[in-house]
PDB file of C-alpha atoms in Angstrom:
ATOM      1  CA  ALA A 486     109.350 124.566 122.663  1.00 55.00           C
ATOM      2  CA  GLN A 487     106.650 122.923 120.841  1.00 61.00           C
ATOM      3  CA  LYS A 488     105.322 125.278 118.137  1.00 91.00           C
ATOM      4  CA  ILE A 489     102.485 122.663 116.833  1.00 96.00           C
ATOM      5  CA  THR A 490     100.738 120.317 119.763  1.00 96.00           C
ATOM      6  CA  GLN A 491      98.739 117.377 118.499  1.00 97.00           C
ATOM      7  CA  THR A 492      97.617 115.720 121.781  1.00 96.00           C
ATOM      8  CA  GLN A 493      95.996 112.681 120.493  1.00 96.00           C
ATOM      9  CA  PRO A 494      98.467 110.254 119.224  1.00 94.00           C
ATOM     10  CA  GLY A 495      95.543 107.827 117.931  1.00 95.00           C
ATOM     11  CA  MET A 496      91.606 108.136 117.531  1.00 95.00           C
ATOM     12  CA  PHE A 497      89.070 105.902 116.510  1.00 96.00           C
ATOM     13  CA  VAL A 498      85.633 106.889 115.256  1.00 97.00           C
ATOM     14  CA  GLN A 499      82.687 104.954 113.614  1.00 97.00           C
ATOM     15  CA  GLU A 500      81.996 105.106 109.982  1.00 97.00           C
ATOM     16  CA  LYS A 501      79.610 108.151 109.146  1.00 97.00           C
ATOM     17  CA  GLU A 502      80.304 109.862 112.408  1.00 97.00           C
ATOM     18  CA  ALA A 503      82.046 113.225 112.696  1.00 98.00           C
ATOM     19  CA  VAL A 504      85.314 113.348 114.593  1.00 98.00           C
ATOM     20  CA  THR A 505      87.345 116.351 115.759  1.00 98.00           C
ATOM     21  CA  LEU A 506      91.237 116.336 115.661  1.00 98.00           C
ATOM     22  CA  ASP A 507      92.913 118.651 117.977  1.00 98.00           C
ATOM     23  CA  CYS A 508      95.754 120.974 117.252  1.00 98.00           C
ATOM     24  CA  THR A 509      97.108 123.910 119.132  1.00 97.00           C
ATOM     25  CA  TYR A 510      99.846 126.149 117.966  1.00 96.00           C
ATOM     26  CA  ASP A 511     102.103 128.811 119.445  1.00 94.00           C
ATOM     27  CA  THR A 512     103.636 131.842 117.329  1.00 89.00           C
ATOM     28  CA  SER A 513     104.205 135.661 118.077  1.00 86.00           C
ATOM     29  CA  ASP A 514     103.973 136.401 114.384  1.00 85.00           C
ATOM     30  CA  GLN A 515     100.736 138.129 113.465  1.00 88.00           C
ATOM     31  CA  SER A 516     100.823 136.730 109.934  1.00 87.00           C
ATOM     32  CA  TYR A 517     100.903 132.987 109.651  1.00 89.00           C
ATOM     33  CA  GLY A 518      98.821 130.134 108.042  1.00 91.00           C
ATOM     34  CA  LEU A 519      97.356 127.043 109.288  1.00 93.00           C
ATOM     35  CA  PHE A 520      97.231 123.670 107.560  1.00 92.00           C
ATOM     36  CA  TRP A 521      96.138 120.209 107.757  1.00 95.00           C
ATOM     37  CA  TYR A 522      97.617 117.188 105.933  1.00 93.00           C
ATOM     38  CA  LYS A 523      96.599 113.823 105.507  1.00 95.00           C
ATOM     39  CA  GLN A 524      99.334 110.911 105.198  1.00 93.00           C
ATOM     40  CA  PRO A 525      97.966 107.530 104.068  1.00 92.00           C
ATOM     41  CA  SER A 526     100.097 104.600 104.418  1.00 90.00           C
ATOM     42  CA  SER A 527     101.859 105.357 101.006  1.00 87.00           C
ATOM     43  CA  GLY A 528     103.415 108.003 102.379  1.00 87.00           C
ATOM     44  CA  GLU A 529     102.366 111.231 100.238  1.00 85.00           C
ATOM     45  CA  MET A 530     101.364 114.508 102.116  1.00 86.00           C
ATOM     46  CA  ILE A 531      97.875 115.401 100.875  1.00 88.00           C
ATOM     47  CA  PHE A 532      96.612 118.811 101.461  1.00 87.00           C
ATOM     48  CA  LEU A 533      93.451 118.992 103.124  1.00 93.00           C
ATOM     49  CA  ILE A 534      92.491 122.737 104.410  1.00 92.00           C
ATOM     50  CA  TYR A 535      94.265 125.948 104.790  1.00 91.00           C
ATOM     51  CA  GLN A 536      93.386 128.876 107.395  1.00 94.00           C
ATOM     52  CA  GLY A 537      95.129 132.173 107.131  1.00 91.00           C
ATOM     53  CA  SER A 538      95.613 134.219 110.463  1.00 92.00           C
ATOM     54  CA  TYR A 539      93.703 136.974 109.048  1.00 92.00           C
ATOM     55  CA  ASP A 540      90.771 135.140 107.937  1.00 91.00           C
ATOM     56  CA  GLU A 541      87.553 135.537 110.000  1.00 88.00           C
ATOM     57  CA  GLN A 542      85.587 132.882 108.642  1.00 93.00           C
ATOM     58  CA  ASN A 543      86.327 129.208 109.413  1.00 95.00           C
ATOM     59  CA  ALA A 544      87.637 127.210 106.296  1.00 95.00           C
ATOM     60  CA  THR A 545      85.831 124.639 104.795  1.00 95.00           C
ATOM     61  CA  GLU A 546      86.766 122.149 102.095  1.00 94.00           C
ATOM     62  CA  GLY A 547      84.096 119.516 101.460  1.00 96.00           C
ATOM     63  CA  ARG A 548      83.869 117.228 104.640  1.00 97.00           C
ATOM     64  CA  TYR A 549      86.668 118.996 106.229  1.00 97.00           C
ATOM     65  CA  SER A 550      86.293 121.925 108.171  1.00 97.00           C
ATOM     66  CA  LEU A 551      88.798 123.943 110.358  1.00 97.00           C
ATOM     67  CA  ASN A 552      87.534 125.126 113.849  1.00 97.00           C
ATOM     68  CA  PHE A 553      89.957 128.260 114.051  1.00 97.00           C
ATOM     69  CA  GLN A 554      90.028 130.097 117.718  1.00 96.00           C
ATOM     70  CA  LYS A 555      92.703 132.613 117.561  1.00 95.00           C
ATOM     71  CA  ALA A 556      92.598 133.710 120.974  1.00 94.00           C
ATOM     72  CA  ARG A 557      92.984 130.138 122.244  1.00 95.00           C
ATOM     73  CA  LYS A 558      95.599 129.288 119.497  1.00 96.00           C
ATOM     74  CA  SER A 559      93.804 126.335 118.321  1.00 97.00           C
ATOM     75  CA  ALA A 560      92.937 125.114 114.691  1.00 98.00           C
ATOM     76  CA  ASN A 561      91.109 121.751 115.280  1.00 98.00           C
ATOM     77  CA  LEU A 562      90.128 119.697 112.070  1.00 98.00           C
ATOM     78  CA  VAL A 563      86.751 118.326 111.969  1.00 98.00           C
ATOM     79  CA  ILE A 564      86.135 115.812 109.583  1.00 98.00           C
ATOM     80  CA  SER A 565      82.142 114.935 109.058  1.00 96.00           C
ATOM     81  CA  ALA A 566      80.622 111.833 107.921  1.00 96.00           C
ATOM     82  CA  SER A 567      83.870 109.636 108.304  1.00 97.00           C
ATOM     83  CA  GLN A 568      84.555 107.097 105.715  1.00 97.00           C
ATOM     84  CA  LEU A 569      86.648 103.980 105.613  1.00 97.00           C
ATOM     85  CA  GLY A 570      89.203 105.803 103.420  1.00 96.00           C
ATOM     86  CA  ASP A 571      89.746 108.426 106.033  1.00 97.00           C
ATOM     87  CA  SER A 572      91.787 106.195 108.068  1.00 97.00           C
ATOM     88  CA  ALA A 573      95.454 107.635 107.562  1.00 97.00           C
ATOM     89  CA  MET A 574      97.876 110.012 109.641  1.00 96.00           C
ATOM     90  CA  TYR A 575      96.894 113.426 110.080  1.00 97.00           C
ATOM     91  CA  PHE A 576      99.373 116.495 110.253  1.00 96.00           C
ATOM     92  CA  CYS A 577      98.738 119.769 111.704  1.00 97.00           C
ATOM     93  CA  ALA A 578     101.142 122.281 110.532  1.00 94.00           C
ATOM     94  CA  MET A 579     101.927 126.177 110.843  1.00 93.00           C
ATOM     95  CA  ARG A 580     103.809 128.294 108.020  1.00 88.00           C
ATOM     96  CA  GLU A 581     105.685 130.704 109.820  1.00 83.00           C
ATOM     97  CA  GLY A 582     105.594 134.453 108.959  1.00 78.00           C
ATOM     98  CA  GLN A 583     108.547 136.145 107.197  1.00 73.00           C
ATOM     99  CA  THR A 584     110.747 136.169 110.091  1.00 71.00           C
ATOM    100  CA  GLY A 585     110.458 132.562 110.235  1.00 69.00           C
ATOM    101  CA  GLY A 586     111.552 132.490 106.417  1.00 75.00           C
ATOM    102  CA  PHE A 587     107.905 131.169 105.681  1.00 80.00           C
ATOM    103  CA  LYS A 588     108.824 127.485 106.588  1.00 84.00           C
ATOM    104  CA  THR A 589     106.330 124.705 107.749  1.00 88.00           C
ATOM    105  CA  ILE A 590     106.591 123.337 111.265  1.00 91.00           C
ATOM    106  CA  PHE A 591     104.713 120.245 111.954  1.00 94.00           C
ATOM    107  CA  GLY A 592     103.058 118.666 114.978  1.00 96.00           C
ATOM    108  CA  ALA A 593     103.465 114.808 115.688  1.00 94.00           C
ATOM    109  CA  GLY A 594     100.469 113.611 114.208  1.00 96.00           C
ATOM    110  CA  THR A 595      97.252 111.687 115.039  1.00 97.00           C
ATOM    111  CA  ARG A 596      96.693 108.460 113.575  1.00 97.00           C
ATOM    112  CA  LEU A 597      92.567 108.275 112.757  1.00 98.00           C
ATOM    113  CA  PHE A 598      91.009 104.508 112.331  1.00 97.00           C
ATOM    114  CA  VAL A 599      87.628 104.503 111.048  1.00 97.00           C
ATOM    115  CA  LYS A 600      85.611 101.471 112.241  1.00 96.00           C
ATOM    116  CA  ALA A 601      83.309  99.817 109.819  1.00 94.00           C
TER     117      ALA A 601
ATOM    118  CA  GLU B 200      96.752 122.902  88.430  1.00 72.00           C
ATOM    119  CA  PRO B 201     100.568 123.190  88.871  1.00 76.00           C
ATOM    120  CA  GLU B 202     102.633 120.602  91.127  1.00 90.00           C
ATOM    121  CA  VAL B 203     105.878 120.044  92.530  1.00 94.00           C
ATOM    122  CA  THR B 204     107.405 116.784  91.287  1.00 95.00           C
ATOM    123  CA  GLN B 205     110.159 114.925  92.603  1.00 96.00           C
ATOM    124  CA  THR B 206     112.463 112.111  91.404  1.00 96.00           C
ATOM    125  CA  PRO B 207     113.197 109.433  92.034  1.00 96.00           C
ATOM    126  CA  SER B 208     110.040 108.094  94.121  1.00 95.00           C
ATOM    127  CA  HIS B 209     112.286 105.527  95.822  1.00 96.00           C
ATOM    128  CA  GLN B 210     116.141 105.473  96.059  1.00 97.00           C
ATOM    129  CA  VAL B 211     118.058 102.628  97.786  1.00 97.00           C
ATOM    130  CA  THR B 212     121.730 103.259  98.390  1.00 97.00           C
ATOM    131  CA  GLN B 213     124.595 101.679 100.416  1.00 97.00           C
ATOM    132  CA  MET B 214     125.741 103.448 103.364  1.00 97.00           C
ATOM    133  CA  GLY B 215     128.906 105.852 102.503  1.00 97.00           C
ATOM    134  CA  GLN B 216     127.406 106.641  98.891  1.00 97.00           C
ATOM    135  CA  GLU B 217     126.367 109.963  97.474  1.00 97.00           C
ATOM    136  CA  VAL B 218     122.818 110.503  96.826  1.00 98.00           C
ATOM    137  CA  ILE B 219     120.782 113.282  95.001  1.00 97.00           C
ATOM    138  CA  LEU B 220     117.186 113.892  95.030  1.00 97.00           C
ATOM    139  CA  ARG B 221     115.683 116.134  92.642  1.00 96.00           C
ATOM    140  CA  CYS B 222     112.691 118.139  92.592  1.00 96.00           C
ATOM    141  CA  VAL B 223     111.293 120.469  90.035  1.00 95.00           C
ATOM    142  CA  PRO B 224     109.334 123.473  91.550  1.00 92.00           C
ATOM    143  CA  ILE B 225     106.471 125.328  90.384  1.00 90.00           C
ATOM    144  CA  SER B 226     107.554 127.624  87.980  1.00 84.00           C
ATOM    145  CA  ASN B 227     106.858 130.917  89.453  1.00 84.00           C
ATOM    146  CA  HIS B 228     107.567 130.358  92.884  1.00 88.00           C
ATOM    147  CA  LEU B 229     110.556 131.790  94.795  1.00 84.00           C
ATOM    148  CA  TYR B 230     111.206 129.851  98.012  1.00 90.00           C
ATOM    149  CA  PHE B 231     112.132 126.414  97.952  1.00 93.00           C
ATOM    150  CA  TYR B 232     112.385 123.869 101.075  1.00 94.00           C
ATOM    151  CA  TRP B 233     113.304 120.278 101.774  1.00 97.00           C
ATOM    152  CA  TYR B 234     111.915 118.355 104.741  1.00 96.00           C
ATOM    153  CA  ARG B 235     112.701 114.976 106.055  1.00 97.00           C
ATOM    154  CA  GLN B 236     110.118 112.436 107.539  1.00 96.00           C
ATOM    155  CA  ILE B 237     111.834 109.455 109.255  1.00 95.00           C
ATOM    156  CA  LEU B 238     109.465 106.538 109.397  1.00 89.00           C
ATOM    157  CA  GLY B 239     106.724 107.039 112.014  1.00 85.00           C
ATOM    158  CA  GLN B 240     107.698 110.372 112.979  1.00 89.00           C
ATOM    159  CA  LYS B 241     106.795 114.077 112.228  1.00 89.00           C
ATOM    160  CA  VAL B 242     107.928 116.034 109.219  1.00 94.00           C
ATOM    161  CA  GLU B 243     111.037 118.168 110.374  1.00 94.00           C
ATOM    162  CA  PHE B 244     112.263 121.171 108.512  1.00 93.00           C
ATOM    163  CA  LEU B 245     115.706 120.809 106.794  1.00 96.00           C
ATOM    164  CA  VAL B 246     116.353 123.960 104.641  1.00 95.00           C
ATOM    165  CA  SER B 247     115.087 126.873 102.749  1.00 92.00           C
ATOM    166  CA  PHE B 248     116.485 128.217  99.685  1.00 92.00           C
ATOM    167  CA  TYR B 249     115.578 131.888  98.283  1.00 89.00           C
ATOM    168  CA  ASN B 250     117.449 133.848  95.662  1.00 86.00           C
ATOM    169  CA  ASN B 251     120.014 130.950  94.789  1.00 88.00           C
ATOM    170  CA  GLU B 252     121.161 130.665  98.375  1.00 90.00           C
ATOM    171  CA  ILE B 253     120.352 129.118 101.487  1.00 92.00           C
ATOM    172  CA  SER B 254     118.251 131.361 103.610  1.00 89.00           C
ATOM    173  CA  GLU B 255     117.773 129.049 106.775  1.00 89.00           C
ATOM    174  CA  LYS B 256     118.766 125.569 107.780  1.00 92.00           C
ATOM    175  CA  SER B 257     118.094 123.467 110.641  1.00 92.00           C
ATOM    176  CA  GLU B 258     120.896 121.801 112.819  1.00 92.00           C
ATOM    177  CA  ILE B 259     119.902 118.530 110.791  1.00 93.00           C
ATOM    178  CA  PHE B 260     121.395 120.064 107.698  1.00 95.00           C
ATOM    179  CA  ASP B 261     125.240 119.531 108.512  1.00 93.00           C
ATOM    180  CA  ASP B 262     127.931 119.388 106.047  1.00 94.00           C
ATOM    181  CA  GLN B 263     126.966 116.309 104.790  1.00 96.00           C
ATOM    182  CA  PHE B 264     124.088 117.776 102.949  1.00 97.00           C
ATOM    183  CA  SER B 265     123.850 120.482 100.256  1.00 97.00           C
ATOM    184  CA  VAL B 266     121.529 122.023  97.929  1.00 96.00           C
ATOM    185  CA  GLU B 267     121.357 123.931  94.841  1.00 93.00           C
ATOM    186  CA  ARG B 268     119.414 124.588  91.706  1.00 89.00           C
ATOM    187  CA  PRO B 269     122.039 123.635  88.896  1.00 80.00           C
ATOM    188  CA  ASP B 270     119.927 124.823  86.064  1.00 80.00           C
ATOM    189  CA  GLY B 271     117.202 127.353  87.146  1.00 75.00           C
ATOM    190  CA  SER B 272     114.680 124.667  87.055  1.00 82.00           C
ATOM    191  CA  ASN B 273     115.906 121.638  89.377  1.00 91.00           C
ATOM    192  CA  PHE B 274     116.300 121.843  93.065  1.00 94.00           C
ATOM    193  CA  THR B 275     118.439 119.322  94.417  1.00 96.00           C
ATOM    194  CA  LEU B 276     119.525 117.858  97.821  1.00 97.00           C
ATOM    195  CA  LYS B 277     122.689 116.144  97.869  1.00 97.00           C
ATOM    196  CA  ILE B 278     123.659 113.977 100.809  1.00 97.00           C
ATOM    197  CA  ARG B 279     127.502 113.179 100.503  1.00 96.00           C
ATOM    198  CA  SER B 280     127.905 110.168 102.616  1.00 95.00           C
ATOM    199  CA  THR B 281     124.912 108.476 103.573  1.00 97.00           C
ATOM    200  CA  LYS B 282     124.290 107.009 106.804  1.00 96.00           C
ATOM    201  CA  LEU B 283     121.764 104.399 108.022  1.00 97.00           C
ATOM    202  CA  GLU B 284     119.775 107.210 109.854  1.00 96.00           C
ATOM    203  CA  ASP B 285     119.472 109.250 106.658  1.00 97.00           C
ATOM    204  CA  SER B 286     116.791 106.714 105.717  1.00 97.00           C
ATOM    205  CA  ALA B 287     113.503 108.720 105.661  1.00 97.00           C
ATOM    206  CA  MET B 288     111.311 110.231 103.161  1.00 96.00           C
ATOM    207  CA  TYR B 289     112.266 113.506 101.844  1.00 97.00           C
ATOM    208  CA  PHE B 290     109.611 116.137 100.651  1.00 96.00           C
ATOM    209  CA  CYS B 291     110.386 118.939  98.439  1.00 96.00           C
ATOM    210  CA  ALA B 292     108.448 121.895  98.970  1.00 94.00           C
ATOM    211  CA  THR B 293     107.644 125.294  97.315  1.00 91.00           C
ATOM    212  CA  LEU B 294     105.976 128.868  98.480  1.00 85.00           C
ATOM    213  CA  GLY B 295     103.635 130.306  96.209  1.00 78.00           C
ATOM    214  CA  VAL B 296     102.525 133.934  96.145  1.00 75.00           C
ATOM    215  CA  THR B 297      99.656 133.434  98.267  1.00 71.00           C
ATOM    216  CA  TYR B 298     102.078 131.905 100.865  1.00 72.00           C
ATOM    217  CA  GLU B 299     100.572 128.425 100.819  1.00 74.00           C
ATOM    218  CA  GLN B 300     103.339 125.857 100.770  1.00 80.00           C
ATOM    219  CA  TYR B 301     102.825 123.006  97.881  1.00 86.00           C
ATOM    220  CA  PHE B 302     104.574 119.570  98.706  1.00 89.00           C
ATOM    221  CA  GLY B 303     106.043 117.208  96.462  1.00 93.00           C
ATOM    222  CA  PRO B 304     105.348 113.465  96.622  1.00 93.00           C
ATOM    223  CA  GLY B 305     108.463 112.676  98.456  1.00 95.00           C
ATOM    224  CA  THR B 306     111.601 110.535  97.625  1.00 97.00           C
ATOM    225  CA  ARG B 307     111.709 107.324  99.892  1.00 96.00           C
ATOM    226  CA  LEU B 308     115.465 107.046 100.748  1.00 97.00           C
ATOM    227  CA  THR B 309     116.405 103.677 101.997  1.00 97.00           C
ATOM    228  CA  VAL B 310     120.298 103.246 103.147  1.00 97.00           C
ATOM    229  CA  THR B 311     121.492  99.974 103.683  1.00 97.00           C
TER     230      THR B 311
END
């Protein structure tokens, strides 16, 4: 069974507009972490934002915010004021709890295209 | 800010050859990981390493793969006899005390 589901293989957004990238997860752990990473064409994995399972406030980092809905097991990434440089692959990931050895499970990714 | 480093950034090897990918974890981290990403696909867990031994491995991590921490600083992934399908980006990662995972920049392995 998929533990991280990203249902949007590709997304288009107009420059300067906001975009939401969807992510749902599945775990029975009480303690876990949710991450979003950006992967440009160069291949490196760039950390964007982190949400702990016990954090009550939604995480924000500059233009990135994570819409965390624990009961629905969703952790959507919102990018405000999109820029051309935001065009990349975006991965949602979950760091499992101790029972999972704290390893990270990745979704299949969403490719974001920002149009000028 | 501390970071995970990996060498080389790109390795080209012939099928059947052995390769060793190197990682220098963040110094006070205790859990170490290797992940693989075949071009165009998602990142897959290979193995986790804690207290100088493998704590978990995926079904991808077969007898051709091994990991070790030979000198207390480097963390290596060895592939004994590379196959074409081993061509991928390999990421090392370490776990901090706040349970955030820090990824290295990756090594792109090309098997010809």
